[in-house]
PDB file of C-alpha atoms in Angstrom:
ATOM      1  CA  UNK S   2    -153.496  44.679 -44.375  1.00  0.00           C
ATOM      2  CA  UNK S   3    -155.520  44.925 -41.211  1.00  0.00           C
ATOM      3  CA  UNK S   4    -154.204  46.680 -38.147  1.00  0.00           C
ATOM      4  CA  UNK S   5    -154.898  43.652 -35.912  1.00  0.00           C
ATOM      5  CA  UNK S   6    -152.298  41.718 -37.909  1.00  0.00           C
ATOM      6  CA  UNK S   7    -149.807  44.556 -37.384  1.00  0.00           C
ATOM      7  CA  UNK S   8    -150.429  44.511 -33.626  1.00  0.00           C
ATOM      8  CA  UNK S   9    -150.000  40.716 -33.346  1.00  0.00           C
ATOM      9  CA  UNK S  10    -146.838  40.633 -35.456  1.00  0.00           C
ATOM     10  CA  UNK S  11    -145.312  43.636 -33.676  1.00  0.00           C
ATOM     11  CA  UNK S  12    -145.995  42.190 -30.208  1.00  0.00           C
ATOM     12  CA  UNK S  13    -144.460  38.852 -31.213  1.00  0.00           C
ATOM     13  CA  UNK S  14    -141.391  40.556 -32.708  1.00  0.00           C
ATOM     14  CA  UNK S  15    -140.726  42.774 -29.702  1.00  0.00           C
ATOM     15  CA  UNK S  16    -141.323  39.868 -27.298  1.00  0.00           C
ATOM     16  CA  UNK S  17    -138.918  37.600 -29.169  1.00  0.00           C
ATOM     17  CA  UNK S  18    -136.210  40.261 -29.437  1.00  0.00           C
ATOM     18  CA  UNK S  19    -136.549  41.057 -25.723  1.00  0.00           C
ATOM     19  CA  UNK S  20    -136.177  37.387 -24.799  1.00  0.00           C
ATOM     20  CA  UNK S  21    -133.059  37.104 -26.962  1.00  0.00           C
ATOM     21  CA  UNK S  22    -131.606  40.244 -25.383  1.00  0.00           C
ATOM     22  CA  UNK S  23    -132.274  38.768 -21.909  1.00  0.00           C
ATOM     23  CA  UNK S  24    -130.444  35.591 -22.914  1.00  0.00           C
ATOM     24  CA  UNK S  25    -127.452  37.552 -24.177  1.00  0.00           C
ATOM     25  CA  UNK S  26    -127.365  39.702 -21.030  1.00  0.00           C
ATOM     26  CA  UNK S  27    -127.316  36.463 -19.033  1.00  0.00           C
ATOM     27  CA  UNK S  28    -124.462  35.209 -21.210  1.00  0.00           C
ATOM     28  CA  UNK S  29    -122.498  38.382 -20.579  1.00  0.00           C
ATOM     29  CA  UNK S  30    -123.220  38.890 -16.879  1.00  0.00           C
ATOM     30  CA  UNK S  31    -123.514  35.508 -15.139  1.00  0.00           C
ATOM     31  CA  UNK S  32    -120.493  34.470 -13.068  1.00  0.00           C
ATOM     32  CA  UNK S  33    -119.876  30.850 -13.992  1.00  0.00           C
ATOM     33  CA  UNK S  34    -119.533  28.661 -17.102  1.00  0.00           C
ATOM     34  CA  UNK S  35    -122.526  26.441 -16.394  1.00  0.00           C
ATOM     35  CA  UNK S  36    -124.832  29.330 -15.447  1.00  0.00           C
ATOM     36  CA  UNK S  37    -123.681  31.082 -18.614  1.00  0.00           C
ATOM     37  CA  UNK S  38    -124.574  27.932 -20.563  1.00  0.00           C
ATOM     38  CA  UNK S  39    -128.088  27.864 -19.131  1.00  0.00           C
ATOM     39  CA  UNK S  40    -129.034  31.447 -20.008  1.00  0.00           C
ATOM     40  CA  UNK S  41    -128.836  31.647 -23.830  1.00  0.00           C
ATOM     41  CA  UNK S  42    -129.823  28.086 -24.686  1.00  0.00           C
ATOM     42  CA  UNK S  43    -133.308  28.536 -23.257  1.00  0.00           C
ATOM     43  CA  UNK S  44    -133.902  32.164 -24.113  1.00  0.00           C
ATOM     44  CA  UNK S  45    -132.573  31.965 -27.657  1.00  0.00           C
ATOM     45  CA  UNK S  46    -134.782  29.103 -28.809  1.00  0.00           C
ATOM     46  CA  UNK S  47    -137.882  30.795 -27.364  1.00  0.00           C
ATOM     47  CA  UNK S  48    -136.915  34.167 -28.865  1.00  0.00           C
ATOM     48  CA  UNK S  49    -136.217  32.739 -32.314  1.00  0.00           C
ATOM     49  CA  UNK S  50    -139.494  30.782 -32.023  1.00  0.00           C
ATOM     50  CA  UNK S  51    -141.438  34.002 -31.367  1.00  0.00           C
ATOM     51  CA  UNK S  52    -139.780  35.817 -34.286  1.00  0.00           C
ATOM     52  CA  UNK S  53    -140.358  32.889 -36.669  1.00  0.00           C
ATOM     53  CA  UNK S  54    -144.023  32.639 -35.625  1.00  0.00           C
ATOM     54  CA  UNK S  55    -144.361  36.381 -36.301  1.00  0.00           C
ATOM     55  CA  UNK S  56    -142.824  35.956 -39.763  1.00  0.00           C
ATOM     56  CA  UNK S  57    -145.081  32.962 -40.433  1.00  0.00           C
ATOM     57  CA  UNK S  58    -148.250  34.865 -39.475  1.00  0.00           C
ATOM     58  CA  UNK S  59    -147.240  37.932 -41.495  1.00  0.00           C
ATOM     59  CA  UNK S  60    -146.386  36.112 -44.700  1.00  0.00           C
ATOM     60  CA  UNK S  61    -149.404  33.787 -44.429  1.00  0.00           C
ATOM     61  CA  UNK S  62    -151.726  36.791 -44.441  1.00  0.00           C
ATOM     62  CA  UNK S  63    -149.656  38.823 -46.897  1.00  0.00           C
ATOM     63  CA  UNK S  64    -149.316  36.135 -49.546  1.00  0.00           C
ATOM     64  CA  UNK S  65    -152.844  34.797 -49.054  1.00  0.00           C
ATOM     65  CA  UNK S  66    -151.661  31.203 -48.659  1.00  0.00           C
ATOM     66  CA  UNK S  67    -150.230  29.228 -45.786  1.00  0.00           C
ATOM     67  CA  UNK S  68    -146.477  29.772 -45.451  1.00  0.00           C
ATOM     68  CA  UNK S  69    -144.984  27.039 -43.296  1.00  0.00           C
ATOM     69  CA  UNK S  70    -141.307  27.186 -44.256  1.00  0.00           C
ATOM     70  CA  UNK S  71    -140.330  28.687 -40.891  1.00  0.00           C
ATOM     71  CA  UNK S  72    -141.550  25.562 -39.105  1.00  0.00           C
ATOM     72  CA  UNK S  73    -138.495  23.849 -40.582  1.00  0.00           C
ATOM     73  CA  UNK S  74    -136.084  26.270 -38.880  1.00  0.00           C
ATOM     74  CA  UNK S  75    -138.050  26.124 -35.610  1.00  0.00           C
ATOM     75  CA  UNK S  76    -138.068  22.327 -35.535  1.00  0.00           C
ATOM     76  CA  UNK S  77    -134.379  22.181 -36.412  1.00  0.00           C
ATOM     77  CA  UNK S  78    -133.462  24.613 -33.629  1.00  0.00           C
ATOM     78  CA  UNK S  79    -135.717  22.840 -31.115  1.00  0.00           C
ATOM     79  CA  UNK S  80    -134.054  19.519 -31.923  1.00  0.00           C
ATOM     80  CA  UNK S  81    -130.429  20.673 -32.064  1.00  0.00           C
ATOM     81  CA  UNK S  82    -130.255  23.227 -29.225  1.00  0.00           C
ATOM     82  CA  UNK S  83    -130.371  20.612 -26.401  1.00  0.00           C
ATOM     83  CA  UNK S  84    -127.785  18.479 -28.208  1.00  0.00           C
ATOM     84  CA  UNK S  85    -125.428  21.447 -28.583  1.00  0.00           C
ATOM     85  CA  UNK S  86    -125.957  22.403 -24.927  1.00  0.00           C
ATOM     86  CA  UNK S  87    -125.234  18.852 -23.807  1.00  0.00           C
ATOM     87  CA  UNK S  88    -122.022  18.722 -25.839  1.00  0.00           C
ATOM     88  CA  UNK S  89    -120.969  22.120 -24.491  1.00  0.00           C
ATOM     89  CA  UNK S  90    -121.582  21.019 -20.896  1.00  0.00           C
ATOM     90  CA  UNK S  91    -119.558  17.865 -21.529  1.00  0.00           C
ATOM     91  CA  UNK S  92    -116.727  19.912 -23.072  1.00  0.00           C
ATOM     92  CA  UNK S  93    -116.756  22.257 -20.072  1.00  0.00           C
ATOM     93  CA  UNK S  94    -116.633  19.305 -17.694  1.00  0.00           C
ATOM     94  CA  UNK S  95    -113.742  17.842 -19.656  1.00  0.00           C
ATOM     95  CA  UNK S  96    -111.982  21.200 -19.709  1.00  0.00           C
ATOM     96  CA  UNK S  97    -112.359  21.426 -15.876  1.00  0.00           C
ATOM     97  CA  UNK S  98    -113.728  24.970 -15.893  1.00  0.00           C
ATOM     98  CA  UNK S  99    -113.761  26.673 -12.494  1.00  0.00           C
ATOM     99  CA  UNK S 100    -117.097  26.625 -10.672  1.00  0.00           C
ATOM    100  CA  UNK S 101    -118.080  29.595  -8.576  1.00  0.00           C
ATOM    101  CA  UNK S 102    -116.978  29.245  -4.949  1.00  0.00           C
ATOM    102  CA  UNK S 103    -120.488  29.114  -3.480  1.00  0.00           C
ATOM    103  CA  UNK S 104    -121.777  26.400  -5.827  1.00  0.00           C
ATOM    104  CA  UNK S 105    -123.255  23.602  -3.771  1.00  0.00           C
ATOM    105  CA  UNK S 106    -122.155  19.955  -4.084  1.00  0.00           C
ATOM    106  CA  UNK S 107    -118.972  20.629  -6.018  1.00  0.00           C
ATOM    107  CA  UNK S 108    -117.684  17.092  -5.410  1.00  0.00           C
ATOM    108  CA  UNK S 109    -120.268  15.821  -7.900  1.00  0.00           C
ATOM    109  CA  UNK S 110    -118.425  17.536 -10.760  1.00  0.00           C
ATOM    110  CA  UNK S 111    -115.230  15.660  -9.814  1.00  0.00           C
ATOM    111  CA  UNK S 112    -117.224  12.426  -9.762  1.00  0.00           C
ATOM    112  CA  UNK S 113    -118.749  13.202 -13.154  1.00  0.00           C
ATOM    113  CA  UNK S 114    -115.311  13.981 -14.572  1.00  0.00           C
ATOM    114  CA  UNK S 115    -113.976  10.627 -13.346  1.00  0.00           C
ATOM    115  CA  UNK S 116    -117.032   8.909 -14.772  1.00  0.00           C
ATOM    116  CA  UNK S 117    -116.330  10.571 -18.120  1.00  0.00           C
ATOM    117  CA  UNK S 118    -112.575   9.831 -18.137  1.00  0.00           C
ATOM    118  CA  UNK S 119    -111.970   6.696 -16.084  1.00  0.00           C
ATOM    119  CA  UNK S 120    -108.269   6.589 -16.986  1.00  0.00           C
ATOM    120  CA  UNK S 121    -107.264   9.771 -15.115  1.00  0.00           C
ATOM    121  CA  UNK S 122    -107.705   8.558 -11.570  1.00  0.00           C
TER     122      UNK S 122
ATOM    123  CA  UNK Q  22    -146.217  50.334 -36.796  1.00  0.00           C
ATOM    124  CA  UNK Q  23    -144.799  47.089 -38.148  1.00  0.00           C
ATOM    125  CA  UNK Q  24    -141.809  48.960 -39.568  1.00  0.00           C
ATOM    126  CA  UNK Q  25    -141.027  50.560 -36.208  1.00  0.00           C
ATOM    127  CA  UNK Q  26    -141.438  47.231 -34.385  1.00  0.00           C
ATOM    128  CA  UNK Q  27    -139.071  45.556 -36.840  1.00  0.00           C
ATOM    129  CA  UNK Q  28    -136.482  48.314 -36.426  1.00  0.00           C
ATOM    130  CA  UNK Q  29    -136.800  48.185 -32.622  1.00  0.00           C
ATOM    131  CA  UNK Q  30    -136.412  44.397 -32.574  1.00  0.00           C
ATOM    132  CA  UNK Q  31    -133.375  44.700 -34.871  1.00  0.00           C
ATOM    133  CA  UNK Q  32    -131.834  47.199 -32.467  1.00  0.00           C
ATOM    134  CA  UNK Q  33    -132.382  44.873 -29.499  1.00  0.00           C
ATOM    135  CA  UNK Q  34    -130.814  41.961 -31.385  1.00  0.00           C
ATOM    136  CA  UNK Q  35    -127.846  44.125 -32.407  1.00  0.00           C
ATOM    137  CA  UNK Q  36    -127.288  44.949 -28.716  1.00  0.00           C
ATOM    138  CA  UNK Q  37    -127.498  41.209 -27.980  1.00  0.00           C
ATOM    139  CA  UNK Q  38    -124.915  40.526 -30.704  1.00  0.00           C
ATOM    140  CA  UNK Q  39    -122.610  43.155 -29.217  1.00  0.00           C
ATOM    141  CA  UNK Q  40    -122.901  41.496 -25.779  1.00  0.00           C
ATOM    142  CA  UNK Q  41    -122.097  38.119 -27.358  1.00  0.00           C
ATOM    143  CA  UNK Q  42    -119.055  39.606 -29.099  1.00  0.00           C
ATOM    144  CA  UNK Q  43    -117.917  41.025 -25.772  1.00  0.00           C
ATOM    145  CA  UNK Q  44    -118.185  37.586 -24.184  1.00  0.00           C
ATOM    146  CA  UNK Q  45    -116.355  36.142 -27.203  1.00  0.00           C
ATOM    147  CA  UNK Q  46    -113.460  38.556 -26.621  1.00  0.00           C
ATOM    148  CA  UNK Q  47    -113.131  38.389 -22.839  1.00  0.00           C
ATOM    149  CA  UNK Q  48    -114.350  34.798 -22.300  1.00  0.00           C
ATOM    150  CA  UNK Q  49    -111.960  33.241 -19.778  1.00  0.00           C
ATOM    151  CA  UNK Q  50    -111.979  29.711 -21.212  1.00  0.00           C
ATOM    152  CA  UNK Q  51    -112.527  28.112 -24.614  1.00  0.00           C
ATOM    153  CA  UNK Q  52    -116.035  26.696 -23.837  1.00  0.00           C
ATOM    154  CA  UNK Q  53    -117.222  30.228 -22.994  1.00  0.00           C
ATOM    155  CA  UNK Q  54    -116.117  31.377 -26.431  1.00  0.00           C
ATOM    156  CA  UNK Q  55    -117.937  28.441 -28.065  1.00  0.00           C
ATOM    157  CA  UNK Q  56    -121.171  29.381 -26.259  1.00  0.00           C
ATOM    158  CA  UNK Q  57    -120.747  32.968 -27.461  1.00  0.00           C
ATOM    159  CA  UNK Q  58    -120.320  31.839 -31.091  1.00  0.00           C
ATOM    160  CA  UNK Q  59    -123.338  29.512 -30.826  1.00  0.00           C
ATOM    161  CA  UNK Q  60    -125.519  32.323 -29.477  1.00  0.00           C
ATOM    162  CA  UNK Q  61    -124.263  34.634 -32.225  1.00  0.00           C
ATOM    163  CA  UNK Q  62    -125.429  32.111 -34.836  1.00  0.00           C
ATOM    164  CA  UNK Q  63    -128.918  32.009 -33.314  1.00  0.00           C
ATOM    165  CA  UNK Q  64    -129.096  35.805 -33.062  1.00  0.00           C
ATOM    166  CA  UNK Q  65    -128.034  36.206 -36.684  1.00  0.00           C
ATOM    167  CA  UNK Q  66    -130.834  33.829 -37.750  1.00  0.00           C
ATOM    168  CA  UNK Q  67    -133.309  36.165 -36.048  1.00  0.00           C
ATOM    169  CA  UNK Q  68    -131.674  39.199 -37.671  1.00  0.00           C
ATOM    170  CA  UNK Q  69    -131.976  37.663 -41.153  1.00  0.00           C
ATOM    171  CA  UNK Q  70    -135.659  36.820 -40.555  1.00  0.00           C
ATOM    172  CA  UNK Q  71    -136.206  40.439 -39.469  1.00  0.00           C
ATOM    173  CA  UNK Q  72    -134.516  41.663 -42.672  1.00  0.00           C
ATOM    174  CA  UNK Q  73    -136.927  39.503 -44.671  1.00  0.00           C
ATOM    175  CA  UNK Q  74    -139.891  40.957 -42.757  1.00  0.00           C
ATOM    176  CA  UNK Q  75    -138.620  44.520 -43.287  1.00  0.00           C
ATOM    177  CA  UNK Q  76    -138.197  44.097 -47.029  1.00  0.00           C
ATOM    178  CA  UNK Q  77    -141.360  42.012 -47.412  1.00  0.00           C
ATOM    179  CA  UNK Q  78    -139.394  39.317 -49.216  1.00  0.00           C
ATOM    180  CA  UNK Q  79    -139.710  35.573 -48.728  1.00  0.00           C
ATOM    181  CA  UNK Q  80    -136.303  34.624 -50.108  1.00  0.00           C
ATOM    182  CA  UNK Q  81    -134.317  34.735 -46.862  1.00  0.00           C
ATOM    183  CA  UNK Q  82    -135.423  31.439 -45.279  1.00  0.00           C
ATOM    184  CA  UNK Q  83    -132.875  29.398 -47.133  1.00  0.00           C
ATOM    185  CA  UNK Q  84    -129.987  31.461 -45.812  1.00  0.00           C
ATOM    186  CA  UNK Q  85    -131.416  31.316 -42.263  1.00  0.00           C
ATOM    187  CA  UNK Q  86    -131.771  27.540 -42.516  1.00  0.00           C
ATOM    188  CA  UNK Q  87    -128.226  27.265 -43.855  1.00  0.00           C
ATOM    189  CA  UNK Q  88    -126.893  29.333 -40.942  1.00  0.00           C
ATOM    190  CA  UNK Q  89    -128.810  27.122 -38.482  1.00  0.00           C
ATOM    191  CA  UNK Q  90    -127.386  23.941 -40.009  1.00  0.00           C
ATOM    192  CA  UNK Q  91    -123.786  25.160 -40.186  1.00  0.00           C
ATOM    193  CA  UNK Q  92    -124.014  26.681 -36.695  1.00  0.00           C
ATOM    194  CA  UNK Q  93    -125.016  23.366 -35.155  1.00  0.00           C
ATOM    195  CA  UNK Q  94    -122.360  21.470 -37.098  1.00  0.00           C
ATOM    196  CA  UNK Q  95    -119.612  23.931 -36.154  1.00  0.00           C
ATOM    197  CA  UNK Q  96    -120.625  23.873 -32.465  1.00  0.00           C
ATOM    198  CA  UNK Q  97    -120.535  20.077 -32.508  1.00  0.00           C
ATOM    199  CA  UNK Q  98    -117.116  20.147 -34.215  1.00  0.00           C
ATOM    200  CA  UNK Q  99    -115.673  22.626 -31.692  1.00  0.00           C
ATOM    201  CA  UNK Q 100    -116.973  20.547 -28.767  1.00  0.00           C
ATOM    202  CA  UNK Q 101    -115.589  17.385 -30.310  1.00  0.00           C
ATOM    203  CA  UNK Q 102    -112.231  19.081 -30.709  1.00  0.00           C
ATOM    204  CA  UNK Q 103    -112.197  20.101 -27.041  1.00  0.00           C
ATOM    205  CA  UNK Q 104    -113.333  16.666 -25.900  1.00  0.00           C
ATOM    206  CA  UNK Q 105    -111.077  14.445 -27.963  1.00  0.00           C
ATOM    207  CA  UNK Q 106    -108.361  16.691 -29.385  1.00  0.00           C
ATOM    208  CA  UNK Q 107    -109.463  15.633 -32.849  1.00  0.00           C
ATOM    209  CA  UNK Q 108    -112.611  16.095 -34.923  1.00  0.00           C
ATOM    210  CA  UNK Q 109    -112.718  13.050 -37.199  1.00  0.00           C
ATOM    211  CA  UNK Q 110    -110.860  10.156 -35.631  1.00  0.00           C
TER     212      UNK Q 110
END
């Protein structure tokens, strides 16, 4: 095993773990439901992508043949993460979570709620 | 070097999991708790991949893929329950 491979895989691993930690810090610290939704959905897919690419590179060199199984997980996460985030935002809108007081254009959330549930005028 | 990087990345992801668990406990509303569970699924996928790298074994992808599938399905089911009050109508 060459040392260049070790450097590449280590940098990718540390980068991915740092991005995931940043996403989780955003989830824990941000003040509002929708800001909390935005932090982990972006950071987590990128972090998992970095870690899966690192695993793919390592096992491709280690086994001596191309190992592309991780692409499956990456593609699945890339496809389903926006759908899950959309459903979560819709559930939060339905649940009428409190926005932070200095959020601009708060009347739009009322309008969106009425658009979603036209019966509750 | 690769061993130390793997251990360091595992430590960072364990801290991230602890932060998610904290949000899961204190989360003011139900959608906050669902986000915390969804992020915990994604972090545990990364942790399982790191375990496979640390042991040099290729037999952990199936479990990671299974966690990804069930995590998405459970998030969709929770959201559906909050939206409609029922999962399968």
